[in-house]
PDB file of C-alpha atoms and ligand atoms in Angstrom:
ATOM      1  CA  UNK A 761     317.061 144.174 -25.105  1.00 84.00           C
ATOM      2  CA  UNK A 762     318.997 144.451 -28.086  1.00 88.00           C
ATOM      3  CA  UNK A 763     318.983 141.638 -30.563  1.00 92.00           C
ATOM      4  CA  UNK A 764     322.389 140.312 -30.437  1.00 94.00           C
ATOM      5  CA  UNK A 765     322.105 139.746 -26.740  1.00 96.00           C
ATOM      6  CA  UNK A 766     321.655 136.523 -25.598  1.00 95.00           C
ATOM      7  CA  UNK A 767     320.828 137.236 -21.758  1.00 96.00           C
ATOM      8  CA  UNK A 768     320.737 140.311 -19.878  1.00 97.00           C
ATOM      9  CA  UNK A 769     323.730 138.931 -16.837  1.00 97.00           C
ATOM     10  CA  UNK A 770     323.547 142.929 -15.075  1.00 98.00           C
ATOM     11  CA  UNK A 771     321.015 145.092 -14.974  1.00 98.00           C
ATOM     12  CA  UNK A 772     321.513 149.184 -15.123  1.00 97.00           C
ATOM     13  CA  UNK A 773     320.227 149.154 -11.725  1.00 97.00           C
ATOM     14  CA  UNK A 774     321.988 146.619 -10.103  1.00 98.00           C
ATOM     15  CA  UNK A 775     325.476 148.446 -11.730  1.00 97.00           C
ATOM     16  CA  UNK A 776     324.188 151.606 -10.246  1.00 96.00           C
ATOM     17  CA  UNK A 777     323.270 150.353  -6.709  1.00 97.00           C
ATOM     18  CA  UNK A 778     326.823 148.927  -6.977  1.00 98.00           C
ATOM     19  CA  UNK A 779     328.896 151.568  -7.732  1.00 97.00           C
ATOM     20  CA  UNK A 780     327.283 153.592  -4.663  1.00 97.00           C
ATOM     21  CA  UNK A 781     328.063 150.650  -2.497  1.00 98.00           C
ATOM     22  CA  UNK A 782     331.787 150.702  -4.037  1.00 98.00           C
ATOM     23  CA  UNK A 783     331.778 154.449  -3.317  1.00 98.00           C
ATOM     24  CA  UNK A 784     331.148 154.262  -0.034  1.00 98.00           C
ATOM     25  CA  UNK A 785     333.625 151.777   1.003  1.00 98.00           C
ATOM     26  CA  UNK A 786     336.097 153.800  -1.233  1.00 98.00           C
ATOM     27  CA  UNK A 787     335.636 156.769   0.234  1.00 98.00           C
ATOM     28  CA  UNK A 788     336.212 155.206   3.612  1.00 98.00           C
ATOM     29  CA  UNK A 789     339.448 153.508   2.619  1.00 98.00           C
ATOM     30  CA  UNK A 790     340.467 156.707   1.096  1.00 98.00           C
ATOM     31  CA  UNK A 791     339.455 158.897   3.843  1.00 97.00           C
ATOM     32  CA  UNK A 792     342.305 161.629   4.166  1.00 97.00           C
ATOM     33  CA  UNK A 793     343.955 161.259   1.100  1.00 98.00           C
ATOM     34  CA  UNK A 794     343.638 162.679  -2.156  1.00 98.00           C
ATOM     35  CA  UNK A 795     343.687 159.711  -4.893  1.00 98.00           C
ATOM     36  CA  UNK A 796     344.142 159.371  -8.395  1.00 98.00           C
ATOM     37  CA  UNK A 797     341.287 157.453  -9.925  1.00 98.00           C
ATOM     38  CA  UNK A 798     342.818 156.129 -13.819  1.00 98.00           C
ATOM     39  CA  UNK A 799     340.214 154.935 -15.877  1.00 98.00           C
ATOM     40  CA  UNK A 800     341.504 152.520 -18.349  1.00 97.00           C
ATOM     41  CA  UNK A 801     340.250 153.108 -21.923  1.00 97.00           C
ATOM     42  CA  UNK A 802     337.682 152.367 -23.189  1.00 96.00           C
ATOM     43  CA  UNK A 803     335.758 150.233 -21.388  1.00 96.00           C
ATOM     44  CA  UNK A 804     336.227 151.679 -17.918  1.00 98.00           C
ATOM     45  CA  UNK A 805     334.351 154.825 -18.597  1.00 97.00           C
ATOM     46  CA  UNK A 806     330.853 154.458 -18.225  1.00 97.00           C
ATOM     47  CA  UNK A 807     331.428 152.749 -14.556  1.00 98.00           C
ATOM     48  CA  UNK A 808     333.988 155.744 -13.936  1.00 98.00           C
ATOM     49  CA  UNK A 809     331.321 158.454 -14.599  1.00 97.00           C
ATOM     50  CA  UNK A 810     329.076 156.255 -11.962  1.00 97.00           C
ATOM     51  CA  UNK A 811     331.521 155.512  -9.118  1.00 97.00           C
ATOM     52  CA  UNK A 812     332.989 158.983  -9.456  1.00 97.00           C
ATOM     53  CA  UNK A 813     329.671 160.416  -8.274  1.00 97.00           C
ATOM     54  CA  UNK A 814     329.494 158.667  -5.566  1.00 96.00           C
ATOM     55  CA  UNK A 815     332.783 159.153  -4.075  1.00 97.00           C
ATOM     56  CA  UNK A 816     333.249 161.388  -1.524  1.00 96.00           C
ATOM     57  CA  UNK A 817     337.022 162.062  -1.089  1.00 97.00           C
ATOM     58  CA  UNK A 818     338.913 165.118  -3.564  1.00 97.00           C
ATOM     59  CA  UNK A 819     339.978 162.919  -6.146  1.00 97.00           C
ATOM     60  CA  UNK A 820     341.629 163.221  -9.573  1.00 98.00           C
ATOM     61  CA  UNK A 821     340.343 161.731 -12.860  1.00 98.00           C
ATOM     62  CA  UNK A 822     342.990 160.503 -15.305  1.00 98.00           C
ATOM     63  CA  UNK A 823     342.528 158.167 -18.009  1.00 98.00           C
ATOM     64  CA  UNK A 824     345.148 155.909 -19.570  1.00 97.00           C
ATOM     65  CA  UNK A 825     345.519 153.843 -22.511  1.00 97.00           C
ATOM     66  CA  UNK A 826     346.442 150.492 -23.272  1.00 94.00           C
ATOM     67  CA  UNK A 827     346.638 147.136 -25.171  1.00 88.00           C
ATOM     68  CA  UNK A 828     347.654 143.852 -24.387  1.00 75.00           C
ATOM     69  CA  UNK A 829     348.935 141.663 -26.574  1.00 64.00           C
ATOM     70  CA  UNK A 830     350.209 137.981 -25.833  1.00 55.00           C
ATOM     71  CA  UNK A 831     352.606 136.875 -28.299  1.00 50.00           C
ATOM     72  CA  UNK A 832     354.764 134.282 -28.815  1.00 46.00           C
ATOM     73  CA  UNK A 833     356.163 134.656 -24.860  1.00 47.00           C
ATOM     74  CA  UNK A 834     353.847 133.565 -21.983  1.00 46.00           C
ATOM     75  CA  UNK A 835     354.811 137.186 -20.263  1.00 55.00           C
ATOM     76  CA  UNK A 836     353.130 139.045 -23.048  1.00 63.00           C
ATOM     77  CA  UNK A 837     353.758 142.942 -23.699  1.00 75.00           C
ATOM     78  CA  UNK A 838     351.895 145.855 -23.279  1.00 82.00           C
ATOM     79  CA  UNK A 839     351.638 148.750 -25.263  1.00 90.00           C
ATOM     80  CA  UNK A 840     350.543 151.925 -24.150  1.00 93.00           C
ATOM     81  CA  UNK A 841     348.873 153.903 -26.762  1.00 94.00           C
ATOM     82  CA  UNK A 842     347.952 156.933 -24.477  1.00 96.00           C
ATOM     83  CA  UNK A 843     350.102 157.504 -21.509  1.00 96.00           C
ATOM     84  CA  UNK A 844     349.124 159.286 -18.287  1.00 96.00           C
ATOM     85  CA  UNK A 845     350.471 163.392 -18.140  1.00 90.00           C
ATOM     86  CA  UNK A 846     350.443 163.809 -14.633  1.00 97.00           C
ATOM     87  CA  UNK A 847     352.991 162.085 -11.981  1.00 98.00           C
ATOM     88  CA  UNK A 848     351.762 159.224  -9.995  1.00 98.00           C
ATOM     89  CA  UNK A 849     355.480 159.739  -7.669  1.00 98.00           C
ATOM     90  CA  UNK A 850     353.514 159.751  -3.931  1.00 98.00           C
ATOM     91  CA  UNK A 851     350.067 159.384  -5.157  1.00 98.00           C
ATOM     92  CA  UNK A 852     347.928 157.152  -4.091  1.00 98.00           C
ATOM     93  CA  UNK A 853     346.455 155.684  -7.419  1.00 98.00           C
ATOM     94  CA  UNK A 854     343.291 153.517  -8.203  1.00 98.00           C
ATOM     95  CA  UNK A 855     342.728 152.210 -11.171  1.00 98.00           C
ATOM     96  CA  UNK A 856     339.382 151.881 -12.448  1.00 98.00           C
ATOM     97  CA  UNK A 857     338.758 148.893 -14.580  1.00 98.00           C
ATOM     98  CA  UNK A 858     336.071 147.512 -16.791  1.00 97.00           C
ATOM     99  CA  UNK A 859     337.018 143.614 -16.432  1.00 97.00           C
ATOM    100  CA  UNK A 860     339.927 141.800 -15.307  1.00 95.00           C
ATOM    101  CA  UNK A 861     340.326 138.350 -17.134  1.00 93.00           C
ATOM    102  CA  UNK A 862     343.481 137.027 -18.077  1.00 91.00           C
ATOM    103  CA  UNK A 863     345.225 139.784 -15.435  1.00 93.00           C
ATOM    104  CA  UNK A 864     347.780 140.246 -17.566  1.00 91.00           C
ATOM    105  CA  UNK A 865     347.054 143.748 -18.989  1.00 92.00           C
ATOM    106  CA  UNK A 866     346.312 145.255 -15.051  1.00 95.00           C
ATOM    107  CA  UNK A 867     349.142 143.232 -13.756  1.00 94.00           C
ATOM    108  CA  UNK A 868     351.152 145.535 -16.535  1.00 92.00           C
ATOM    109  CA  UNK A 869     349.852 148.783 -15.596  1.00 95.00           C
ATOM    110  CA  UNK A 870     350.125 148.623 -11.822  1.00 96.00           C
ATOM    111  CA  UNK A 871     353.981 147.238 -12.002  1.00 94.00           C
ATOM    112  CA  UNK A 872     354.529 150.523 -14.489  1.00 95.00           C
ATOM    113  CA  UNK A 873     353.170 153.115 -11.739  1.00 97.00           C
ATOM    114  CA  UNK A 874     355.191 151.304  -9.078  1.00 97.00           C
ATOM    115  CA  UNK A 875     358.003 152.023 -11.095  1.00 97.00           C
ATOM    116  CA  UNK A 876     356.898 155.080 -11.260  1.00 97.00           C
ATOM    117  CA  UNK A 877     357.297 155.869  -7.840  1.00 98.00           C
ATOM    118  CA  UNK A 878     352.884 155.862  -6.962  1.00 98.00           C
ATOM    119  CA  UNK A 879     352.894 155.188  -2.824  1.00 98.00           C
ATOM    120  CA  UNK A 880     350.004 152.744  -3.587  1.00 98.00           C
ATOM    121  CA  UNK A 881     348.392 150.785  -6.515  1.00 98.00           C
ATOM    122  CA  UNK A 882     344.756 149.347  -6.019  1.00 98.00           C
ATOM    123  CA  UNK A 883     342.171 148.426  -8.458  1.00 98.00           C
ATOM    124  CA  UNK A 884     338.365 148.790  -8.682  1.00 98.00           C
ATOM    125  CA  UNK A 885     336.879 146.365 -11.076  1.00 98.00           C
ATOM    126  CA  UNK A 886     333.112 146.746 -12.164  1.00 98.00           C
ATOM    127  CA  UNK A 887     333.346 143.423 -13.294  1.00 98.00           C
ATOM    128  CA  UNK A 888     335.457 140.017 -12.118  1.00 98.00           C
ATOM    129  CA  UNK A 889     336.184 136.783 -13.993  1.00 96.00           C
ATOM    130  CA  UNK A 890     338.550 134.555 -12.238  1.00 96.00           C
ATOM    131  CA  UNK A 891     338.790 131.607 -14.343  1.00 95.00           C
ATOM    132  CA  UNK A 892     339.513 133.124 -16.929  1.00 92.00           C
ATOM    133  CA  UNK A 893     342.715 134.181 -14.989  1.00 93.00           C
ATOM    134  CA  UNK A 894     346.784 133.771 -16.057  1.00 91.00           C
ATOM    135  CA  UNK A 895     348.732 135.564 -14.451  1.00 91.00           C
ATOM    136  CA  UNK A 896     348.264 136.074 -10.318  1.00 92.00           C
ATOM    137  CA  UNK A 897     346.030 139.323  -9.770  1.00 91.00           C
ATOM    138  CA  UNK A 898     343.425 140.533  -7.681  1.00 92.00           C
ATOM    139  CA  UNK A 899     341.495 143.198  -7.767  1.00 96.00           C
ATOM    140  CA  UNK A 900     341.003 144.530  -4.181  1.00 98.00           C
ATOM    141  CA  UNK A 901     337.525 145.827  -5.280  1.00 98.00           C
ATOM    142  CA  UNK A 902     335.197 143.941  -7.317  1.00 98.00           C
ATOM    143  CA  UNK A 903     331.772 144.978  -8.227  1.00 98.00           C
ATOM    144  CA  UNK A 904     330.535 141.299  -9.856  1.00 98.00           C
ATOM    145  CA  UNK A 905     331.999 137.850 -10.193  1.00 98.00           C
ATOM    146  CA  UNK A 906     330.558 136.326 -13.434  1.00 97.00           C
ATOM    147  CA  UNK A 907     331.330 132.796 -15.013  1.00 94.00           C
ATOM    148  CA  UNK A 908     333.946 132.612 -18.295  1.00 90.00           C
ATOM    149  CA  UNK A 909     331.619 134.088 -20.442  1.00 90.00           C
ATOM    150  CA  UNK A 910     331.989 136.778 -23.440  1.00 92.00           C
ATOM    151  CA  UNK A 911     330.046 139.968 -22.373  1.00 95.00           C
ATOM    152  CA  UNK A 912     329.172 143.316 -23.664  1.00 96.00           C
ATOM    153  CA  UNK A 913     327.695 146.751 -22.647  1.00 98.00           C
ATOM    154  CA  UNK A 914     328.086 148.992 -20.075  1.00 98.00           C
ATOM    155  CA  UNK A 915     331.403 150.612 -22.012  1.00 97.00           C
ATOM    156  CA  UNK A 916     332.755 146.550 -22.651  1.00 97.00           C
ATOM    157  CA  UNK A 917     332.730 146.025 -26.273  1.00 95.00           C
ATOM    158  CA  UNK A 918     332.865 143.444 -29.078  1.00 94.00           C
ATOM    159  CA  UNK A 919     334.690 144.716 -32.266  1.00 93.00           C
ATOM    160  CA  UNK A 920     334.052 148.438 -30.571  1.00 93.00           C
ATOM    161  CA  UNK A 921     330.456 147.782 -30.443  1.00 95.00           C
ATOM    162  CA  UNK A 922     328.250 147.249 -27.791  1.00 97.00           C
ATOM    163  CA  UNK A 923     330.013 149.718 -25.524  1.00 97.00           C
ATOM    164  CA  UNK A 924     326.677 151.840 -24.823  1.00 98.00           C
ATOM    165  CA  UNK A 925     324.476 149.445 -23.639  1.00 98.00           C
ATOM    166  CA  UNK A 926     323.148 150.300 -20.463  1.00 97.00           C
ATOM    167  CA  UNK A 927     323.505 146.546 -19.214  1.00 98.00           C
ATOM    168  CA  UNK A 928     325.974 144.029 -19.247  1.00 98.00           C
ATOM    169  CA  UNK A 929     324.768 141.158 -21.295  1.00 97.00           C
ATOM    170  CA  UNK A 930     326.203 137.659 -23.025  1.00 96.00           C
ATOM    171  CA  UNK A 931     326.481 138.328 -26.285  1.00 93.00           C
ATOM    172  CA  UNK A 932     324.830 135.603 -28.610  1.00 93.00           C
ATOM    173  CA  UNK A 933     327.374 133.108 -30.080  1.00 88.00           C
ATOM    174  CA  UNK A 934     326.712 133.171 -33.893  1.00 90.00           C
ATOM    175  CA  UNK A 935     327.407 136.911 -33.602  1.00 90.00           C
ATOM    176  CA  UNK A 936     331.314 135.825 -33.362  1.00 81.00           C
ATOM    177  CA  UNK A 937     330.800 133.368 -35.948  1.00 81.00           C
ATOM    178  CA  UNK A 938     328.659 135.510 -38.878  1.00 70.00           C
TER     179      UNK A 938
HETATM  180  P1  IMP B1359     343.080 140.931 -19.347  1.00 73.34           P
HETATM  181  O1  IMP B1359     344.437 141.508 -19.566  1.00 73.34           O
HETATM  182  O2  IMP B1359     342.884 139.628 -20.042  1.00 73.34           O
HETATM  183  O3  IMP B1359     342.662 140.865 -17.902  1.00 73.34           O
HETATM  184  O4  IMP B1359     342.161 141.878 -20.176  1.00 73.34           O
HETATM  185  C1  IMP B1359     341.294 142.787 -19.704  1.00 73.34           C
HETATM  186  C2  IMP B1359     340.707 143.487 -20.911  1.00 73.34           C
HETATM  187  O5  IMP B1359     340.241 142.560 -21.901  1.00 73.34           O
HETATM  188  C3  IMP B1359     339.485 144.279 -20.467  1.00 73.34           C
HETATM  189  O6  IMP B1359     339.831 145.585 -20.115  1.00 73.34           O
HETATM  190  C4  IMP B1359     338.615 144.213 -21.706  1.00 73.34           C
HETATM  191  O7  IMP B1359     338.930 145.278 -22.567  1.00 73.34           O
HETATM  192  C5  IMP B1359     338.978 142.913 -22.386  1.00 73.34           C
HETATM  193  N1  IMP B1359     338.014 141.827 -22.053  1.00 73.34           N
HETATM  194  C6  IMP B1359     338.230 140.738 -21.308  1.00 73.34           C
HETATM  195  N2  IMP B1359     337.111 139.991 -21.203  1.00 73.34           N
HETATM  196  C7  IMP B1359     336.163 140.641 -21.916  1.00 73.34           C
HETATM  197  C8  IMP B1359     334.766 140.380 -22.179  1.00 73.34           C
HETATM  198  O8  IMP B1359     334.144 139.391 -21.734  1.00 73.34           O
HETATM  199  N3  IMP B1359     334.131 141.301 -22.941  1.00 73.34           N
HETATM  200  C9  IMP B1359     334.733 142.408 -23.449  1.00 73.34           C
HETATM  201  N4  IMP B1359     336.022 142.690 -23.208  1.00 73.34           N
HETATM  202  C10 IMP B1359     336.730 141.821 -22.454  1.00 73.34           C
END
């Protein structure tokens, strides 16, 4: 375990058992149709590269960009730094997510491809933390439900580190404070 980390909260194995089982019921729900999985950069890749495997329906990788910034209006902005090139008009569209906290950033994102004409927005989260929650969203499918804590690994990061850790872990506090 690396040093910084507190407690190990997900193992590699438990992640990879889970995106099979998310596969599965994915490609079920999917069954038919050709969707557009969107990985949201950068913390939804190293999931991506494990549920894509295991889902079984033709679908389309596309990755997309953006930050979320909460200023001095409770609504907040978002600002997409890289933009999807393909059209999401008629598509049906999952996004693929690392975490889903506050809400707002997803919450963003999914009104934008409605607007952009996508015949159906859902979202795959590897990882869930409702309390944490401020604006109303929910993630259809949610790999784990963890408690309001800060965590890293597994493509999450802290200051753009951390992201290759092949676990999710707490990170340990006086690393925010050095
Ligand atoms: P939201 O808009 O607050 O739901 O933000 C979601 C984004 O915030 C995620 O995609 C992460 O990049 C980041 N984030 C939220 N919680 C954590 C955490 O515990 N560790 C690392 N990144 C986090």
């Amino acid at each position: 375990m690396h040093s910084d980390i507190k407690e190990i909260l997900i193992s590699k194995q438990q992640i990879e058992d889970k995106a099979i089982e998310l596969g599965n019921i994915l490609s079920e729900a999917y069954s038919g149709k050709q969707p557009i999985l969107l990985g949201l950069l950068k913390g939804s890749v190293m999931f991506m590269g494990d549920l894509m495997k295991s889902i079984e329906v033709p679908a389309q990788i596309e990755f997309m960009d953006v930050s979320s910034y909460h200023g001095a209006t409770s609504s907040g902005q978002v600002k997409i730094l890289k933009d999807l090139d393909v059209s999401v008009e008629g598509r049906h569209v999952l996004i693929v997510e690392d975490i889903v906290d506050t809400g707002f950033t997803l919450s963003k994102v999914i009104e934008l491809l409605k607007h952009r004409g996508a015949s159906s927005v859902e979202v795959v989260t590897l990882l869930d933390k409702p309390e944490g929650r401020v604006v109303e969203m929910k993630a259809k499918y949610v790999g784990f439900t963890i408690p309001k804590a800060f965590v890293v690994g597994y493509g999450l990061d802290y200051n753009e580190f951390y992201r290759t850790l092949p676990y999710v872990g707490i990170l340990k506090e006086q690393v925010y404070t050095k």
